[in-house]
Amino acid sequence: MANGGVATAEKVERRAVGPAAAAEAGAGDPSWLRARREEAWALYEAMPMPSTRSEEWRYTDVGRLLDFDGLAVAQAPGGGPGRRSGLASEEALASEEAPVSHVGAATGLPAELRDAMAQDREGAGRVVDVDGCVVLAELDGELARRGVVLASLRDAARQGLEGVESLLATEAVPASDGKFPALNAALWSDGVFLRVPRGVSLDLPVRLARWVSSAGTAAFTRILVVAEEGSRVSFVDEILSPDMDGTALAGTTVEIFARGGAQVQYVSLQRMGRGGAYLAQQRTLAERDATLDTLNVALGGSVGRVDLNARLLGSGANSDMLGLYFGDGDQHFDFNTSQDHVAPNAHSDLLYKGALDGDSRGVFRGIIRVHEGAQQTDAYQTNRNLLMSERAVATSLPNLEIEADDVRCSHGATVGQLDAEALFYLMSRGIGRRRAERLVVLGFLGEVLSRLPMGGVVEKVTKAIEAKLRHG
Amino acid sequence: MNQPEGQMDDSPILSISGLTARVAGEPIDILKGVDLAVRPGETHAIMGPNGSGKSTLAKVLAGHPGYEVTGGSVAFRGQDLLEMEPDERAQTGVFMAFQYPVEIPGVSIANFLRTALQARLADGEELDLFDFQELLVERMELLDMDPAFAERHVNEGFSGGEKKRNEILQMAVLKPTLAVMDETDSGLDIDALKIVAHGVNTLKKEMPGMSVLLITHYQRILDHIAPDAVHVMVGGAIVQSGGPEVALELEAQGYEEYRAVTAG
Ligand SMILES: Nc1ncnc2c1ncn2[C@@H]1O[C@H](COP(=O)(O)OP(=O)(O)OP(=O)(O)O)[C@@H](O)[C@H]1O
Ligand SMILES: [Mg+2]
């Protein structure tokens, strides 16, 4: 691929998560961005580390689970990613590239990452991010001609692409949102800017494959997706790392704008290895008649915390919010979700399901907020947990906050064990106990995937769950 | 008894003797000494009032972990059935059609049966998916089921009759040596009953050595599936055995006679 290139290790420097990293982070950036980073760093320093005394962090002692002082940010000298990727759209235009279908120039990448990418079906575009730095960005040439932009976020900011300055860390996830939004806004190394022009439909997904290379690394990535009116796009964000003896952080901020009538899907596949920590802030803004669906899959890593806020800003907006987690060993997954119905006549439906084995822990805390005047809101929230061992723990805290009177809202939460009758039924047909348990778990989690109209993702996640069940 | 053709061996395939069992952890036996012998190819009906222990017997044979065997023995094809796990029992040829089939959310019938057949193969052997698909389609046809049903999740949202038919579909795919059918006829409409009975009879023809233990409350299924023997179970034991006429007598007179005996 014309614009493919892989970060070379010697170009990347590491700086402890601290003032020096913050000072270096903006090198080479336009002044508006440097100012934003400085302000964000100041906010980060001013805000205390979230403690378990606060409601939102009660079950995840992030300061204890994550040793920030022991982490270093990967930064290229002179700022920016270790290897520039160029603007995918321009490159593709120049080189008449064929549709993005295989790994191409991405040799030199870790085998696990290449395997994950090789499993993918055809895509409309692909970005590869190593330790927060974009090393490859490529887009289908025809889409580029039609005005779709897929670029390294750093490049997009430097080149002053429309929408970046106005939408980056402003309306969606500003630094003032909290300690970790501030940290990301200050230190992000790179990420993805995807803009789909009015009326343009992408039939195939755009994929981001991320790799966090080793213990002690803090990778900060930002994703900014803008789907203009009536456009359609799916974005799949996969996060991987090796098994590690220490901790490595994938810090992620995701901002997604679906303008009137646009249809957007965002999928996060967290499949890091042991020692991986995933801290994500995701905000989706759906305007009039837009559909903005999300799926969060948490299978890997040691600690995962996702803060997802779906905002329904226009009448007729719709958000399906799916989540699937499967923990074993001492994995800890925490989901903090909110459905903000700001406009009347919008619909949101959340389903998060988790299976927990070993000593793992799952936390779900969700709130539906129906703002004043948001009449005819339809909002649902369901969290179901399946405990596969006696030591696993699930905490489920669904909540409603309703300031309108003509609404349909419901929430529900369950925590159950493997159904002994179901296991007996399966075994009575000749299926061994372990295999029967796996079938029940797959069936339980499968309900989430059955709602996702993305065959490739369903296959990949099912395979990953099966592999995990086999090793458990 | 009509001895099936070509059946040389006349020793029982299933012998139950003095079997006592209770709900695990409870103080009283539900089965209070069951004796029963079934030879290859035979169909035995078991009738008896509600709560007399028929389903308990069926579940004990299948190895339900909620029951504890407190005495007696069960030999199946010369092996001690009670020593085996439920999946091992199934693999040696025992099949129970449940009185109350269980929902398995998210697991399709096709996937379930594929897994069950795969489990019967030796390590490293792979089920031929074309053969499987062919068998499944053929069996669904036999039971007059829409092939699309194979993608439905096991028993999830099934009507009572659909659940029962699905039990017989599984039986027809897994081809057991001993089929224990616990009130498969209850909940089936008249047409469905005929279809299911036809399915069972077809299987019996295919596999002349297959034995059937048919638990029922009604004569009408016995009009379609002719029993070689009929047993009456009351209070956890078999109190009478005979030919098909026993069922006809029960149909006419009910269990009054037996109640008097056990109560007195
Ligand atoms: N798991 C259980 N827990 C408590 N009691 C049980 C359990 N299983 C069976 N029993 C009791 O044992 C007795 C026999 O039950 P069983 O289900 O075997 O009867 P049945 O002959 O199949 O009745 P029916 O004709 O109504 O199906 C009943 O009194 C029942 O309540
Ligand atoms: Mg019964």
PDB file of N, CA and C in Angstrom, chain B residues 137-218:
ATOM      1  N   VAL B 137     -32.451 -32.548   7.943  1.00  0.00           N
ATOM      2  CA  VAL B 137     -33.556 -32.196   7.048  1.00  0.00           C
ATOM      3  C   VAL B 137     -34.508 -33.379   6.888  1.00  0.00           C
ATOM      4  N   GLU B 138     -33.929 -34.549   6.719  1.00  0.00           N
ATOM      5  CA  GLU B 138     -34.743 -35.751   6.534  1.00  0.00           C
ATOM      6  C   GLU B 138     -35.591 -36.025   7.785  1.00  0.00           C
ATOM      7  N   ARG B 139     -34.982 -35.865   8.956  1.00  0.00           N
ATOM      8  CA  ARG B 139     -35.708 -36.119  10.202  1.00  0.00           C
ATOM      9  C   ARG B 139     -36.798 -35.075  10.427  1.00  0.00           C
ATOM     10  N   MET B 140     -36.518 -33.856  10.043  1.00  0.00           N
ATOM     11  CA  MET B 140     -37.533 -32.808  10.221  1.00  0.00           C
ATOM     12  C   MET B 140     -38.708 -33.075   9.293  1.00  0.00           C
ATOM     13  N   GLU B 141     -38.387 -33.579   8.121  1.00  0.00           N
ATOM     14  CA  GLU B 141     -39.440 -33.932   7.170  1.00  0.00           C
ATOM     15  C   GLU B 141     -40.315 -35.046   7.750  1.00  0.00           C
ATOM     16  N   LEU B 142     -39.644 -36.058   8.304  1.00  0.00           N
ATOM     17  CA  LEU B 142     -40.359 -37.191   8.905  1.00  0.00           C
ATOM     18  C   LEU B 142     -41.364 -36.701   9.951  1.00  0.00           C
ATOM     19  N   LEU B 143     -40.950 -35.666  10.691  1.00  0.00           N
ATOM     20  CA  LEU B 143     -41.819 -35.171  11.768  1.00  0.00           C
ATOM     21  C   LEU B 143     -42.628 -33.957  11.326  1.00  0.00           C
ATOM     22  N   ASP B 144     -42.650 -33.734  10.022  1.00  0.00           N
ATOM     23  CA  ASP B 144     -43.446 -32.654   9.455  1.00  0.00           C
ATOM     24  C   ASP B 144     -43.107 -31.301  10.086  1.00  0.00           C
ATOM     25  N   MET B 145     -41.785 -31.055  10.226  1.00  0.00           N
ATOM     26  CA  MET B 145     -41.338 -29.785  10.804  1.00  0.00           C
ATOM     27  C   MET B 145     -40.748 -28.905   9.705  1.00  0.00           C
ATOM     28  N   ASP B 146     -41.000 -27.618   9.809  1.00  0.00           N
ATOM     29  CA  ASP B 146     -40.430 -26.644   8.884  1.00  0.00           C
ATOM     30  C   ASP B 146     -38.904 -26.608   9.098  1.00  0.00           C
ATOM     31  N   PRO B 147     -38.119 -26.780   8.026  1.00  0.00           N
ATOM     32  CA  PRO B 147     -36.658 -26.788   8.191  1.00  0.00           C
ATOM     33  C   PRO B 147     -36.128 -25.525   8.881  1.00  0.00           C
ATOM     34  N   ALA B 148     -36.849 -24.430   8.739  1.00  0.00           N
ATOM     35  CA  ALA B 148     -36.421 -23.178   9.382  1.00  0.00           C
ATOM     36  C   ALA B 148     -36.385 -23.330  10.904  1.00  0.00           C
ATOM     37  N   PHE B 149     -37.124 -24.286  11.393  1.00  0.00           N
ATOM     38  CA  PHE B 149     -37.176 -24.516  12.841  1.00  0.00           C
ATOM     39  C   PHE B 149     -35.801 -24.846  13.418  1.00  0.00           C
ATOM     40  N   ALA B 150     -34.937 -25.434  12.591  1.00  0.00           N
ATOM     41  CA  ALA B 150     -33.611 -25.842  13.057  1.00  0.00           C
ATOM     42  C   ALA B 150     -32.794 -24.659  13.568  1.00  0.00           C
ATOM     43  N   GLU B 151     -33.140 -23.463  13.110  1.00  0.00           N
ATOM     44  CA  GLU B 151     -32.395 -22.284  13.549  1.00  0.00           C
ATOM     45  C   GLU B 151     -33.007 -21.639  14.789  1.00  0.00           C
ATOM     46  N   ARG B 152     -34.146 -22.142  15.214  1.00  0.00           N
ATOM     47  CA  ARG B 152     -34.743 -21.593  16.450  1.00  0.00           C
ATOM     48  C   ARG B 152     -33.935 -22.074  17.651  1.00  0.00           C
ATOM     49  N   HIS B 153     -33.959 -21.253  18.687  1.00  0.00           N
ATOM     50  CA  HIS B 153     -33.237 -21.623  19.894  1.00  0.00           C
ATOM     51  C   HIS B 153     -34.009 -22.699  20.651  1.00  0.00           C
ATOM     52  N   VAL B 154     -33.270 -23.663  21.163  1.00  0.00           N
ATOM     53  CA  VAL B 154     -33.869 -24.857  21.764  1.00  0.00           C
ATOM     54  C   VAL B 154     -34.962 -24.505  22.782  1.00  0.00           C
ATOM     55  N   ASN B 155     -36.173 -24.849  22.435  1.00  0.00           N
ATOM     56  CA  ASN B 155     -37.357 -24.717  23.302  1.00  0.00           C
ATOM     57  C   ASN B 155     -37.726 -23.279  23.681  1.00  0.00           C
ATOM     58  N   GLU B 156     -36.973 -22.308  23.203  1.00  0.00           N
ATOM     59  CA  GLU B 156     -37.247 -20.920  23.571  1.00  0.00           C
ATOM     60  C   GLU B 156     -38.509 -20.450  22.851  1.00  0.00           C
ATOM     61  N   GLY B 157     -39.527 -20.171  23.617  1.00  0.00           N
ATOM     62  CA  GLY B 157     -40.769 -19.688  23.042  1.00  0.00           C
ATOM     63  C   GLY B 157     -41.552 -20.744  22.266  1.00  0.00           C
ATOM     64  N   PHE B 158     -41.177 -22.020  22.420  1.00  0.00           N
ATOM     65  CA  PHE B 158     -41.917 -23.078  21.720  1.00  0.00           C
ATOM     66  C   PHE B 158     -43.266 -23.290  22.392  1.00  0.00           C
ATOM     67  N   SER B 159     -44.253 -23.663  21.591  1.00  0.00           N
ATOM     68  CA  SER B 159     -45.531 -24.087  22.165  1.00  0.00           C
ATOM     69  C   SER B 159     -45.311 -25.461  22.796  1.00  0.00           C
ATOM     70  N   GLY B 160     -46.274 -25.864  23.642  1.00  0.00           N
ATOM     71  CA  GLY B 160     -46.160 -27.168  24.296  1.00  0.00           C
ATOM     72  C   GLY B 160     -45.950 -28.290  23.293  1.00  0.00           C
ATOM     73  N   GLY B 161     -46.735 -28.253  22.227  1.00  0.00           N
ATOM     74  CA  GLY B 161     -46.637 -29.300  21.217  1.00  0.00           C
ATOM     75  C   GLY B 161     -45.319 -29.256  20.469  1.00  0.00           C
ATOM     76  N   GLU B 162     -44.832 -28.042  20.192  1.00  0.00           N
ATOM     77  CA  GLU B 162     -43.548 -27.901  19.491  1.00  0.00           C
ATOM     78  C   GLU B 162     -42.404 -28.470  20.327  1.00  0.00           C
ATOM     79  N   LYS B 163     -42.501 -28.253  21.621  1.00  0.00           N
ATOM     80  CA  LYS B 163     -41.456 -28.794  22.506  1.00  0.00           C
ATOM     81  C   LYS B 163     -41.420 -30.311  22.421  1.00  0.00           C
ATOM     82  N   LYS B 164     -42.587 -30.909  22.443  1.00  0.00           N
ATOM     83  CA  LYS B 164     -42.650 -32.373  22.413  1.00  0.00           C
ATOM     84  C   LYS B 164     -42.124 -32.908  21.083  1.00  0.00           C
ATOM     85  N   ARG B 165     -42.491 -32.241  20.021  1.00  0.00           N
ATOM     86  CA  ARG B 165     -42.052 -32.685  18.704  1.00  0.00           C
ATOM     87  C   ARG B 165     -40.531 -32.548  18.587  1.00  0.00           C
ATOM     88  N   ASN B 166     -40.013 -31.487  19.187  1.00  0.00           N
ATOM     89  CA  ASN B 166     -38.570 -31.262  19.179  1.00  0.00           C
ATOM     90  C   ASN B 166     -37.830 -32.372  19.944  1.00  0.00           C
ATOM     91  N   GLU B 167     -38.457 -32.882  20.989  1.00  0.00           N
ATOM     92  CA  GLU B 167     -37.843 -34.003  21.716  1.00  0.00           C
ATOM     93  C   GLU B 167     -37.696 -35.209  20.788  1.00  0.00           C
ATOM     94  N   ILE B 168     -38.738 -35.468  20.023  1.00  0.00           N
ATOM     95  CA  ILE B 168     -38.705 -36.645  19.143  1.00  0.00           C
ATOM     96  C   ILE B 168     -37.756 -36.417  17.964  1.00  0.00           C
ATOM     97  N   LEU B 169     -37.635 -35.156  17.545  1.00  0.00           N
ATOM     98  CA  LEU B 169     -36.647 -34.838  16.509  1.00  0.00           C
ATOM     99  C   LEU B 169     -35.246 -35.218  17.008  1.00  0.00           C
ATOM    100  N   GLN B 170     -34.950 -34.814  18.239  1.00  0.00           N
ATOM    101  CA  GLN B 170     -33.633 -35.129  18.814  1.00  0.00           C
ATOM    102  C   GLN B 170     -33.427 -36.633  18.870  1.00  0.00           C
ATOM    103  N   MET B 171     -34.475 -37.330  19.292  1.00  0.00           N
ATOM    104  CA  MET B 171     -34.403 -38.789  19.370  1.00  0.00           C
ATOM    105  C   MET B 171     -34.139 -39.388  17.984  1.00  0.00           C
ATOM    106  N   ALA B 172     -34.804 -38.845  16.994  1.00  0.00           N
ATOM    107  CA  ALA B 172     -34.666 -39.385  15.638  1.00  0.00           C
ATOM    108  C   ALA B 172     -33.276 -39.117  15.076  1.00  0.00           C
ATOM    109  N   VAL B 173     -32.658 -38.018  15.500  1.00  0.00           N
ATOM    110  CA  VAL B 173     -31.310 -37.700  15.027  1.00  0.00           C
ATOM    111  C   VAL B 173     -30.269 -38.519  15.796  1.00  0.00           C
ATOM    112  N   LEU B 174     -30.488 -38.686  17.096  1.00  0.00           N
ATOM    113  CA  LEU B 174     -29.479 -39.339  17.937  1.00  0.00           C
ATOM    114  C   LEU B 174     -29.604 -40.862  17.935  1.00  0.00           C
ATOM    115  N   LYS B 175     -30.716 -41.390  17.470  1.00  0.00           N
ATOM    116  CA  LYS B 175     -30.924 -42.833  17.304  1.00  0.00           C
ATOM    117  C   LYS B 175     -30.505 -43.650  18.530  1.00  0.00           C
ATOM    118  N   PRO B 176     -31.239 -43.540  19.589  1.00  0.00           N
ATOM    119  CA  PRO B 176     -30.862 -44.252  20.819  1.00  0.00           C
ATOM    120  C   PRO B 176     -31.170 -45.750  20.751  1.00  0.00           C
ATOM    121  N   THR B 177     -30.609 -46.473  21.708  1.00  0.00           N
ATOM    122  CA  THR B 177     -30.935 -47.903  21.849  1.00  0.00           C
ATOM    123  C   THR B 177     -32.129 -48.049  22.790  1.00  0.00           C
ATOM    124  N   LEU B 178     -32.200 -47.127  23.750  1.00  0.00           N
ATOM    125  CA  LEU B 178     -33.332 -47.118  24.671  1.00  0.00           C
ATOM    126  C   LEU B 178     -33.904 -45.703  24.707  1.00  0.00           C
ATOM    127  N   ALA B 179     -35.166 -45.589  24.325  1.00  0.00           N
ATOM    128  CA  ALA B 179     -35.810 -44.280  24.361  1.00  0.00           C
ATOM    129  C   ALA B 179     -36.828 -44.268  25.493  1.00  0.00           C
ATOM    130  N   VAL B 180     -36.634 -43.346  26.420  1.00  0.00           N
ATOM    131  CA  VAL B 180     -37.599 -43.180  27.501  1.00  0.00           C
ATOM    132  C   VAL B 180     -38.430 -41.952  27.146  1.00  0.00           C
ATOM    133  N   MET B 181     -39.692 -42.157  26.871  1.00  0.00           N
ATOM    134  CA  MET B 181     -40.532 -41.027  26.449  1.00  0.00           C
ATOM    135  C   MET B 181     -41.498 -40.684  27.572  1.00  0.00           C
ATOM    136  N   ASP B 182     -41.213 -39.546  28.230  1.00  0.00           N
ATOM    137  CA  ASP B 182     -42.014 -39.166  29.394  1.00  0.00           C
ATOM    138  C   ASP B 182     -43.157 -38.254  28.958  1.00  0.00           C
ATOM    139  N   GLU B 183     -44.316 -38.827  28.837  1.00  0.00           N
ATOM    140  CA  GLU B 183     -45.531 -38.087  28.475  1.00  0.00           C
ATOM    141  C   GLU B 183     -45.346 -37.233  27.221  1.00  0.00           C
ATOM    142  N   THR B 184     -44.707 -37.824  26.232  1.00  0.00           N
ATOM    143  CA  THR B 184     -44.529 -37.089  24.979  1.00  0.00           C
ATOM    144  C   THR B 184     -45.884 -36.773  24.349  1.00  0.00           C
ATOM    145  N   ASP B 185     -46.882 -37.616  24.636  1.00  0.00           N
ATOM    146  CA  ASP B 185     -48.198 -37.402  24.024  1.00  0.00           C
ATOM    147  C   ASP B 185     -48.966 -36.245  24.656  1.00  0.00           C
ATOM    148  N   SER B 186     -48.666 -35.915  25.924  1.00  0.00           N
ATOM    149  CA  SER B 186     -49.411 -34.818  26.548  1.00  0.00           C
ATOM    150  C   SER B 186     -49.088 -33.520  25.827  1.00  0.00           C
ATOM    151  N   GLY B 187     -50.088 -32.766  25.499  1.00  0.00           N
ATOM    152  CA  GLY B 187     -49.859 -31.477  24.852  1.00  0.00           C
ATOM    153  C   GLY B 187     -49.834 -31.543  23.339  1.00  0.00           C
ATOM    154  N   LEU B 188     -49.898 -32.742  22.775  1.00  0.00           N
ATOM    155  CA  LEU B 188     -49.927 -32.852  21.310  1.00  0.00           C
ATOM    156  C   LEU B 188     -51.377 -32.896  20.827  1.00  0.00           C
ATOM    157  N   ASP B 189     -51.658 -32.156  19.759  1.00  0.00           N
ATOM    158  CA  ASP B 189     -53.006 -32.268  19.189  1.00  0.00           C
ATOM    159  C   ASP B 189     -53.111 -33.599  18.437  1.00  0.00           C
ATOM    160  N   ILE B 190     -54.311 -33.893  17.967  1.00  0.00           N
ATOM    161  CA  ILE B 190     -54.552 -35.232  17.397  1.00  0.00           C
ATOM    162  C   ILE B 190     -53.659 -35.508  16.195  1.00  0.00           C
ATOM    163  N   ASP B 191     -53.515 -34.509  15.329  1.00  0.00           N
ATOM    164  CA  ASP B 191     -52.676 -34.700  14.142  1.00  0.00           C
ATOM    165  C   ASP B 191     -51.210 -34.851  14.531  1.00  0.00           C
ATOM    166  N   ALA B 192     -50.778 -33.995  15.475  1.00  0.00           N
ATOM    167  CA  ALA B 192     -49.379 -34.039  15.900  1.00  0.00           C
ATOM    168  C   ALA B 192     -49.071 -35.377  16.550  1.00  0.00           C
ATOM    169  N   LEU B 193     -50.016 -35.882  17.303  1.00  0.00           N
ATOM    170  CA  LEU B 193     -49.822 -37.183  17.948  1.00  0.00           C
ATOM    171  C   LEU B 193     -49.558 -38.261  16.900  1.00  0.00           C
ATOM    172  N   LYS B 194     -50.336 -38.216  15.827  1.00  0.00           N
ATOM    173  CA  LYS B 194     -50.162 -39.209  14.758  1.00  0.00           C
ATOM    174  C   LYS B 194     -48.791 -39.062  14.113  1.00  0.00           C
ATOM    175  N   ILE B 195     -48.390 -37.807  13.880  1.00  0.00           N
ATOM    176  CA  ILE B 195     -47.092 -37.574  13.236  1.00  0.00           C
ATOM    177  C   ILE B 195     -45.956 -38.087  14.120  1.00  0.00           C
ATOM    178  N   VAL B 196     -46.037 -37.757  15.399  1.00  0.00           N
ATOM    179  CA  VAL B 196     -44.992 -38.185  16.328  1.00  0.00           C
ATOM    180  C   VAL B 196     -44.962 -39.714  16.421  1.00  0.00           C
ATOM    181  N   ALA B 197     -46.147 -40.318  16.517  1.00  0.00           N
ATOM    182  CA  ALA B 197     -46.215 -41.782  16.600  1.00  0.00           C
ATOM    183  C   ALA B 197     -45.631 -42.414  15.330  1.00  0.00           C
ATOM    184  N   HIS B 198     -45.954 -41.820  14.201  1.00  0.00           N
ATOM    185  CA  HIS B 198     -45.398 -42.314  12.946  1.00  0.00           C
ATOM    186  C   HIS B 198     -43.877 -42.217  12.966  1.00  0.00           C
ATOM    187  N   GLY B 199     -43.373 -41.100  13.502  1.00  0.00           N
ATOM    188  CA  GLY B 199     -41.929 -40.911  13.611  1.00  0.00           C
ATOM    189  C   GLY B 199     -41.302 -42.011  14.458  1.00  0.00           C
ATOM    190  N   VAL B 200     -41.897 -42.278  15.606  1.00  0.00           N
ATOM    191  CA  VAL B 200     -41.362 -43.299  16.507  1.00  0.00           C
ATOM    192  C   VAL B 200     -41.412 -44.668  15.821  1.00  0.00           C
ATOM    193  N   ASN B 201     -42.529 -44.969  15.171  1.00  0.00           N
ATOM    194  CA  ASN B 201     -42.649 -46.266  14.494  1.00  0.00           C
ATOM    195  C   ASN B 201     -41.642 -46.420  13.359  1.00  0.00           C
ATOM    196  N   THR B 202     -41.398 -45.324  12.638  1.00  0.00           N
ATOM    197  CA  THR B 202     -40.405 -45.360  11.569  1.00  0.00           C
ATOM    198  C   THR B 202     -39.020 -45.682  12.145  1.00  0.00           C
ATOM    199  N   LEU B 203     -38.710 -45.023  13.260  1.00  0.00           N
ATOM    200  CA  LEU B 203     -37.424 -45.280  13.922  1.00  0.00           C
ATOM    201  C   LEU B 203     -37.313 -46.731  14.355  1.00  0.00           C
ATOM    202  N   LYS B 204     -38.408 -47.237  14.911  1.00  0.00           N
ATOM    203  CA  LYS B 204     -38.395 -48.628  15.377  1.00  0.00           C
ATOM    204  C   LYS B 204     -38.153 -49.583  14.210  1.00  0.00           C
ATOM    205  N   LYS B 205     -38.702 -49.221  13.074  1.00  0.00           N
ATOM    206  CA  LYS B 205     -38.508 -50.069  11.897  1.00  0.00           C
ATOM    207  C   LYS B 205     -37.050 -50.008  11.441  1.00  0.00           C
ATOM    208  N   GLU B 206     -36.517 -48.780  11.457  1.00  0.00           N
ATOM    209  CA  GLU B 206     -35.109 -48.606  11.071  1.00  0.00           C
ATOM    210  C   GLU B 206     -34.179 -49.347  12.002  1.00  0.00           C
ATOM    211  N   MET B 207     -34.534 -49.294  13.276  1.00  0.00           N
ATOM    212  CA  MET B 207     -33.663 -49.884  14.296  1.00  0.00           C
ATOM    213  C   MET B 207     -34.483 -50.887  15.100  1.00  0.00           C
ATOM    214  N   PRO B 208     -34.584 -52.089  14.596  1.00  0.00           N
ATOM    215  CA  PRO B 208     -35.461 -53.078  15.241  1.00  0.00           C
ATOM    216  C   PRO B 208     -35.046 -53.372  16.683  1.00  0.00           C
ATOM    217  N   GLY B 209     -33.788 -53.093  17.007  1.00  0.00           N
ATOM    218  CA  GLY B 209     -33.340 -53.379  18.366  1.00  0.00           C
ATOM    219  C   GLY B 209     -33.665 -52.276  19.359  1.00  0.00           C
ATOM    220  N   MET B 210     -34.194 -51.143  18.888  1.00  0.00           N
ATOM    221  CA  MET B 210     -34.467 -50.022  19.799  1.00  0.00           C
ATOM    222  C   MET B 210     -35.614 -50.360  20.749  1.00  0.00           C
ATOM    223  N   SER B 211     -35.381 -50.161  22.022  1.00  0.00           N
ATOM    224  CA  SER B 211     -36.448 -50.394  23.008  1.00  0.00           C
ATOM    225  C   SER B 211     -37.040 -49.056  23.421  1.00  0.00           C
ATOM    226  N   VAL B 212     -38.309 -49.103  23.808  1.00  0.00           N
ATOM    227  CA  VAL B 212     -38.996 -47.859  24.187  1.00  0.00           C
ATOM    228  C   VAL B 212     -39.688 -48.038  25.530  1.00  0.00           C
ATOM    229  N   LEU B 213     -39.444 -47.097  26.422  1.00  0.00           N
ATOM    230  CA  LEU B 213     -40.212 -47.007  27.671  1.00  0.00           C
ATOM    231  C   LEU B 213     -41.118 -45.808  27.509  1.00  0.00           C
ATOM    232  N   LEU B 214     -42.393 -46.059  27.453  1.00  0.00           N
ATOM    233  CA  LEU B 214     -43.320 -45.004  27.080  1.00  0.00           C
ATOM    234  C   LEU B 214     -44.206 -44.664  28.276  1.00  0.00           C
ATOM    235  N   ILE B 215     -43.932 -43.525  28.878  1.00  0.00           N
ATOM    236  CA  ILE B 215     -44.722 -43.106  30.037  1.00  0.00           C
ATOM    237  C   ILE B 215     -45.910 -42.302  29.531  1.00  0.00           C
ATOM    238  N   THR B 216     -47.106 -42.698  29.941  1.00  0.00           N
ATOM    239  CA  THR B 216     -48.278 -41.976  29.436  1.00  0.00           C
ATOM    240  C   THR B 216     -49.458 -42.102  30.385  1.00  0.00           C
ATOM    241  N   HIS B 217     -50.391 -41.188  30.217  1.00  0.00           N
ATOM    242  CA  HIS B 217     -51.646 -41.274  30.966  1.00  0.00           C
ATOM    243  C   HIS B 217     -52.775 -41.801  30.090  1.00  0.00           C
ATOM    244  N   TYR B 218     -52.537 -41.884  28.782  1.00  0.00           N
ATOM    245  CA  TYR B 218     -53.665 -42.119  27.890  1.00  0.00           C
ATOM    246  C   TYR B 218     -53.474 -43.313  26.975  1.00  0.00           C
TER     247      TYR B 218
END
